[in-house]
XYZ file of C-alpha atoms in Angstrom:
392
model
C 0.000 0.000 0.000
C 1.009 3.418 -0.898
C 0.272 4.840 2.983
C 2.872 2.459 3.939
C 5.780 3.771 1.932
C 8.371 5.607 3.779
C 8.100 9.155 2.266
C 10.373 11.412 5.175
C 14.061 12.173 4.467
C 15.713 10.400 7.583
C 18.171 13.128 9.405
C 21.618 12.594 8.443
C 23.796 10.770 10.468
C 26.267 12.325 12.808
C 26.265 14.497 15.508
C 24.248 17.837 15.370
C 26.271 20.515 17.535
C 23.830 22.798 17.154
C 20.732 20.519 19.309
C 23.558 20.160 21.771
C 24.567 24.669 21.783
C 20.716 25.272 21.978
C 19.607 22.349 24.697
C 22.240 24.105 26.995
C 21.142 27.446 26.234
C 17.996 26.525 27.100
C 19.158 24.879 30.303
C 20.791 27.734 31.639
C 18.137 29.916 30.845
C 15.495 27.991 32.486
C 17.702 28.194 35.566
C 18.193 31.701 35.779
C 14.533 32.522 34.576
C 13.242 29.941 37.354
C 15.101 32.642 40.106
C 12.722 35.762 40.875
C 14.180 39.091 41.612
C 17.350 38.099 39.737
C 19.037 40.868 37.325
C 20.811 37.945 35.700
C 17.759 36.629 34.050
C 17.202 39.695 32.236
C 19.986 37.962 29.111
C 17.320 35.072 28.527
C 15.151 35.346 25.338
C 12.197 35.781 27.148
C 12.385 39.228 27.984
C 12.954 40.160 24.302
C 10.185 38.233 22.428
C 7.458 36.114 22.897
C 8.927 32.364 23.256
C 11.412 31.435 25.519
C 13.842 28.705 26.958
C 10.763 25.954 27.275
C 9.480 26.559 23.559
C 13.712 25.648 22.989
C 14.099 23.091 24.975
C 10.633 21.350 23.920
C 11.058 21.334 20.390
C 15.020 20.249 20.565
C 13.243 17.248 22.714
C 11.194 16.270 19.357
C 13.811 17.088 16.808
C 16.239 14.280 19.206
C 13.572 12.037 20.130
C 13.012 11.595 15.927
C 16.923 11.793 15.200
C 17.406 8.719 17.612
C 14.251 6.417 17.328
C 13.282 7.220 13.612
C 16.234 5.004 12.072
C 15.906 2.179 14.594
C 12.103 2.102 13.794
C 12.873 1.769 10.325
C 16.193 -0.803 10.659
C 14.259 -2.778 13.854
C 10.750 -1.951 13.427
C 8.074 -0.549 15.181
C 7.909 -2.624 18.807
C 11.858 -2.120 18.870
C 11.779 1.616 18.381
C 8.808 1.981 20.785
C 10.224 -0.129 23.490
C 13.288 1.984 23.154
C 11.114 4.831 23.624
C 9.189 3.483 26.260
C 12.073 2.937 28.299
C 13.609 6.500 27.738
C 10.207 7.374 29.176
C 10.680 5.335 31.950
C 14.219 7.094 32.528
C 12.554 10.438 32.431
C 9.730 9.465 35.002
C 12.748 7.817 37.765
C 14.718 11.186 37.245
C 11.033 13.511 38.068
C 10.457 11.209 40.861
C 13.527 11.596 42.316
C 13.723 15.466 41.867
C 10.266 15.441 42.713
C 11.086 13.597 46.150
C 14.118 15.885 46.743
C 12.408 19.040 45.976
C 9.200 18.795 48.197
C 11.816 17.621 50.979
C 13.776 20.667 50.807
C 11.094 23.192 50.467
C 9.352 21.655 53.522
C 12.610 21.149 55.948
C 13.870 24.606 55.319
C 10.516 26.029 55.503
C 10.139 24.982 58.887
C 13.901 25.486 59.716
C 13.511 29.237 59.112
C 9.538 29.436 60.446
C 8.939 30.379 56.742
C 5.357 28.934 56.183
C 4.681 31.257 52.919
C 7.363 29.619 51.187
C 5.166 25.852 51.116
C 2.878 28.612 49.615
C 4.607 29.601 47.002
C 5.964 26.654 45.765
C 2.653 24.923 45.639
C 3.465 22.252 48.708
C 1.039 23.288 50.876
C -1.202 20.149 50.194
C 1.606 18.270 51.739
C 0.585 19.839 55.106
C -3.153 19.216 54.830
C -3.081 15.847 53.158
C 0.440 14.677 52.163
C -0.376 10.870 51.609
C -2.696 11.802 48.235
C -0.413 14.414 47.762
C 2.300 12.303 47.163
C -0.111 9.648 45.225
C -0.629 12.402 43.017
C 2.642 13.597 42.503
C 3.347 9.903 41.051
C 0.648 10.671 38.743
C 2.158 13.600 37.855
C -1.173 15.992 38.417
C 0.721 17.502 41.287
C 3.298 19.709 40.331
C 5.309 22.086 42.801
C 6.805 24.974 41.348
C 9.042 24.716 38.641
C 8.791 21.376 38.196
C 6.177 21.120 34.900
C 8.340 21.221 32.291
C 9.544 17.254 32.979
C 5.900 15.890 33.104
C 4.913 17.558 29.766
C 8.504 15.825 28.476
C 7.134 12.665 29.652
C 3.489 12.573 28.201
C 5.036 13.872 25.055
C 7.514 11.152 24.275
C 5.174 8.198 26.178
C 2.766 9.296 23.262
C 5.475 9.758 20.542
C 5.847 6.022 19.098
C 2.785 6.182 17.056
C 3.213 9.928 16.331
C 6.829 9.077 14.950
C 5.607 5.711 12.915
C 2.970 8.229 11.231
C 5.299 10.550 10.474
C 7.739 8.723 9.053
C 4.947 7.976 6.376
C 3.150 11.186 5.953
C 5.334 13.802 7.488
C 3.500 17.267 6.147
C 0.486 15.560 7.010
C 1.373 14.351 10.608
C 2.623 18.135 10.842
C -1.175 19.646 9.500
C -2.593 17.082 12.211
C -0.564 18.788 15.256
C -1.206 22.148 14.517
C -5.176 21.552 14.011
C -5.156 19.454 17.550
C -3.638 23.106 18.853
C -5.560 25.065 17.714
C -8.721 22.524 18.906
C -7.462 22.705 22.104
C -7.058 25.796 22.508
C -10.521 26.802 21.338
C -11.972 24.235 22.924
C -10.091 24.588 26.049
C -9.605 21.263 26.813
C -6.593 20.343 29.238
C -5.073 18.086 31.568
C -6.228 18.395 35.252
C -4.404 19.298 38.164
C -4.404 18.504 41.896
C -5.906 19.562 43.800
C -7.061 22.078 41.399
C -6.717 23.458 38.040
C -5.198 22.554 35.203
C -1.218 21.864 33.728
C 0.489 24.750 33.400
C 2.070 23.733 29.952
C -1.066 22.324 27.737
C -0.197 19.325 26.358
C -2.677 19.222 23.571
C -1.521 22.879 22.242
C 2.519 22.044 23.374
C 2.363 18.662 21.187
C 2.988 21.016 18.374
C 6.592 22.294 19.225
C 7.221 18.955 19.397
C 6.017 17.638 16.621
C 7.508 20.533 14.802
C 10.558 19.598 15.978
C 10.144 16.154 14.602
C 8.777 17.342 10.916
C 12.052 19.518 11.040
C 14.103 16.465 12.022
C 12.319 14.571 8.966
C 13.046 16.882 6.156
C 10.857 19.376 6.486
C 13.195 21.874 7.168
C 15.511 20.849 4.224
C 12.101 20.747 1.793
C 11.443 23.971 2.680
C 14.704 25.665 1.837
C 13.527 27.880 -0.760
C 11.548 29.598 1.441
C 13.977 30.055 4.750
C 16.617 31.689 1.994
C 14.050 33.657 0.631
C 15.286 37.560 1.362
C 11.499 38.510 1.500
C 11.421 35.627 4.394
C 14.405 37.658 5.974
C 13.099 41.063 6.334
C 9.350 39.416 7.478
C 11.577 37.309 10.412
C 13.405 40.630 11.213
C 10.370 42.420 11.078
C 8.496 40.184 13.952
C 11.189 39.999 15.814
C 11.365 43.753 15.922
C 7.286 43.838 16.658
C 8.018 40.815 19.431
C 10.442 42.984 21.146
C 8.484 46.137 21.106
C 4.905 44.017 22.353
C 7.297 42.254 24.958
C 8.650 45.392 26.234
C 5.312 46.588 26.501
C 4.616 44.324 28.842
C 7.453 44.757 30.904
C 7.146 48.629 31.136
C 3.873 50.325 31.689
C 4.748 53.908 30.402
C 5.790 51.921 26.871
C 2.341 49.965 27.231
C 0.022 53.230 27.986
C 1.678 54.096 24.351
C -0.129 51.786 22.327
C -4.252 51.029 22.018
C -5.915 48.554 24.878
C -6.637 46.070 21.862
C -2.922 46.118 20.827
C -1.931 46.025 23.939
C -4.085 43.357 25.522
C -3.528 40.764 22.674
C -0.319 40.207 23.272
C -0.101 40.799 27.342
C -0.118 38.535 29.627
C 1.669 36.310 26.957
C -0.231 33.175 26.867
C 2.354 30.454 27.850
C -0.278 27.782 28.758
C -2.007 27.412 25.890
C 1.136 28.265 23.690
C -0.612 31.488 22.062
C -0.481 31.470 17.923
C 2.112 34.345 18.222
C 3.950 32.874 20.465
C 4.764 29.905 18.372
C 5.207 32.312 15.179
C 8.095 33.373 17.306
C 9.984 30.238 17.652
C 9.424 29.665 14.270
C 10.813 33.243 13.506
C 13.699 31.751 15.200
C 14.236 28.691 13.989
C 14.097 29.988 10.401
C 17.142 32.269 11.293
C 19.033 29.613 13.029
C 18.938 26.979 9.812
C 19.551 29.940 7.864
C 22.431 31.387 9.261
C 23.434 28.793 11.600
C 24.261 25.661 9.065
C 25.484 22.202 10.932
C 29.256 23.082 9.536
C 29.566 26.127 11.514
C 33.329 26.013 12.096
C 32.115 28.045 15.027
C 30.724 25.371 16.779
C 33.916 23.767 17.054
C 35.338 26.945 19.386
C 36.153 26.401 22.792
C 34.248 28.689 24.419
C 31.230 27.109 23.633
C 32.387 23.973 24.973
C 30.650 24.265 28.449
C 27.179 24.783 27.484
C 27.456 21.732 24.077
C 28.513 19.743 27.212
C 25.345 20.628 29.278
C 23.446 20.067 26.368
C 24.943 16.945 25.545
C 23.900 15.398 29.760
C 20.546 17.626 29.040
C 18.234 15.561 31.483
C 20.834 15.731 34.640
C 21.810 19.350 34.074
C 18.262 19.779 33.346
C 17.237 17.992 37.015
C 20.264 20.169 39.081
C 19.424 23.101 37.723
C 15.355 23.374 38.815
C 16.587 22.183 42.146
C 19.413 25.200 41.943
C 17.016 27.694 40.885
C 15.400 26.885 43.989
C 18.415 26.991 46.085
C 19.134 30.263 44.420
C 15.719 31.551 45.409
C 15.951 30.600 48.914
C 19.170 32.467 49.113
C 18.251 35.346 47.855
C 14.997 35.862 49.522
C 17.004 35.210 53.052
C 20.089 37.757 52.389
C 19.409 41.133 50.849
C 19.116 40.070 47.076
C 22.058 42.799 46.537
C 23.458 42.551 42.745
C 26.300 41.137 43.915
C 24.641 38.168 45.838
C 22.626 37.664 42.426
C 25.361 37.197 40.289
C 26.736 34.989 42.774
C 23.656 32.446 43.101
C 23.475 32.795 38.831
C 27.401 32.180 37.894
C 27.566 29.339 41.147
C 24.601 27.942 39.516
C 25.780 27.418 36.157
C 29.075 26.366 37.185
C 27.868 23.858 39.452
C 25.200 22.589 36.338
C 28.535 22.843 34.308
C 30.801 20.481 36.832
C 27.922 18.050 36.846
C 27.480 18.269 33.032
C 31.374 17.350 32.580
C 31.244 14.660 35.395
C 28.990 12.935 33.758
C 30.601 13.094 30.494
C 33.853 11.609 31.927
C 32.254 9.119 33.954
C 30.504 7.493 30.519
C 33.733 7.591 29.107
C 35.310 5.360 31.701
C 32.624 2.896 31.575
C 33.609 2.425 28.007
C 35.907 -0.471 27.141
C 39.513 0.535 27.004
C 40.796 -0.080 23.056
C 43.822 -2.673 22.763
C 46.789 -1.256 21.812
C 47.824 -2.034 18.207
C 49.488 -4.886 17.662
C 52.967 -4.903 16.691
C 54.028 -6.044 13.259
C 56.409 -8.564 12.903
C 59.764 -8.307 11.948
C 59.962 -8.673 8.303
C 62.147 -11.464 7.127
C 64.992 -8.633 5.740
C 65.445 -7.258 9.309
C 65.439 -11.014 10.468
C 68.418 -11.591 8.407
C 70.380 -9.044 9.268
């Protein structure tokens, strides 16, 4: 049958620098944006346009998930490639558990250490007080979320669901692609959600965050390379540059009243608050923005990804999920810090350069610790003497 042909360009094989630059981006900037009252945070994209560090890191997740399963679906079949997927699903659910576990722990002993009691308030433990056994049952369920800590359950739903996702797309990419957005934009009118406990709903939609996902997968599958004619378009150019200008001017808005009073309410009020929960349609025309710039002037032989100073945050990028885990519990740390000394600039600069160095160490740890669990390679053998040398 035709429907069963592969029709996706498979990504090429070989290491992508660039997923591994932008994951650790995105992990230090979830960090420092994760840390209120910090100056530090003000370099993170968010404060300059309408996506940020979670629109990165979620779509990098797709593009990586494809690059990695896509193949070994194809080579090994379908149960292979979604039993590997299952289990990196089960990876990502131990590692939320266990930050999960060592978060609430934390917020709870030093709230009562320091007689804080609006701090189990603001990070959303405060059902642990009232009712802490279906607290916790929830929390395995992943409908309880403390603060901070909802960008690894929408990672988890996302790939748990992928292995289908991924076997359609690797069929009918541009179609799989049309699907995602029209489940978005369903969801969003709609308003269906996930729900939370013990109230509410997930702060990132999955039904309307699917699509940054799924996006990245489509780019991972060709999509980006099929649509090269119009990323190097130079109308393309000045229309990216354009938004990006508008972005920063709306975003700005935002963040300064006297700049918002400038423009009408109905300007104004469709693009403030920034809807982050329901990934707003401008919002994602944003990322995109971005990721057409990237491709464009970013190509994977960069000689400038070989430079050392990029070096720290490819390696953060490259041990994503633990750098990923110490840094929510850091930005935590961080906040705790600052809220109990007197938040000067210098004491936030400390907590945000300790914090990425410590996320850094970790990152490079790891790296070296793989490498030693790698067999050693035999030395090469010598040759023998040839019968000439013998002679003599």
């Amino acid at each position: 049958m035709a429907f069963l042909n592969i029709n996706a360009t498979l990504p090429e094989k070989g290491r992508d620098l660039r997923l591994d630059l932008f994951r650790g981006i995105a992990n230090w900037a979830i960090f420092l944006d994760h840390i209120p009252d910090n100056i530090v945070n003000w370099i993170t994209t968010r404060n300059y346009g309408f996506s940020d560090a979670a629109d990165l890191f979620v779509f990098i997740s797709g593009y990586t998930a494809t690059f990695v399963y896509a193949r070994m679906m194809l080579e090994r079949g379908f149960i292979v490639g979604a039993t590997r997927l299952t289990k990196r699903v089960w990876q990502l659910y131990v590692a939320h558990i266990i930050l999960f576990v060592i978060y609430i722990a934390s917020i709870s002993y030093l709230a009562l250490r320091f007689g804080d009691s609006e701090m189990i308030n603001e990070f959303n433990v405060a059902g642990l007080v009232d009712n802490a056994t279906e607290t916790l049952r929830q929390g395995l369920f992943l409908r309880f979320k403390p603060l901070n800590l909802d960008v690894l359950p929408l990672y988890i739903v996302l790939m748990g669901l992928f292995p289908p996702v991924l076997w359609f797309m690797l069929r009918k990419p541009d179609l799989t692609m049309v699907l995602s957005i029209v489940l978005w934009l369903s969801a969003r009118h709609f308003g269906w959600n996930l729900t939370a406990y013990p109230g509410g709903q997930w702060y990132f939609n999955p039904y309307c965050w699917q699509v940054l996902f799924v996006f990245g997968a489509w780019c991972a599958m060709g999509g980006a390379r099929r649509s090269g004619w119009l990323i190097n378009s130079s109308v393309t150019l000045w229309v990216c540059l354009a938004y990006l200008a508008f972005a920063l001017v709306m975003t700005m808005a935002g963040r300064f009243p006297a700049l918002g009073g400038m423009f009408p309410e109905w300007l104004f009020s469709a693009f403030n608050p920034n809807d982050k929960t329901n990934l707003a349609p401008y919002r994602f025309i944003h990322f995109v923005v971005i990721v057409i710039l990237v491709i464009r002037f970013v190509p994977k032989e960069w000689p400038g990804l070989e430079w050392k100073v990029f070096d720290p945050v490819i390696v953060c990028g490259q041990q994503s999920l633990a750098v990923f885990c110490v840094g929510v519990f850091l930005s935590f740390v961080g906040h705790f810090e600052l809220s109990m000394s007197s938040g000067s600039l210098f004491a936030q600069l400390f907590v945000s350069i300790a914090g990425i160095a410590i996320m850094t160490t970790v990152a490079y740890y790891i790296s070296w610790s793989k490498r030693q669990d790698k067999p050693l390679k035999p030395p090469p053998a010598k040759s023998a003497a040839p019968p000439a040398a013998k002679a003599a």
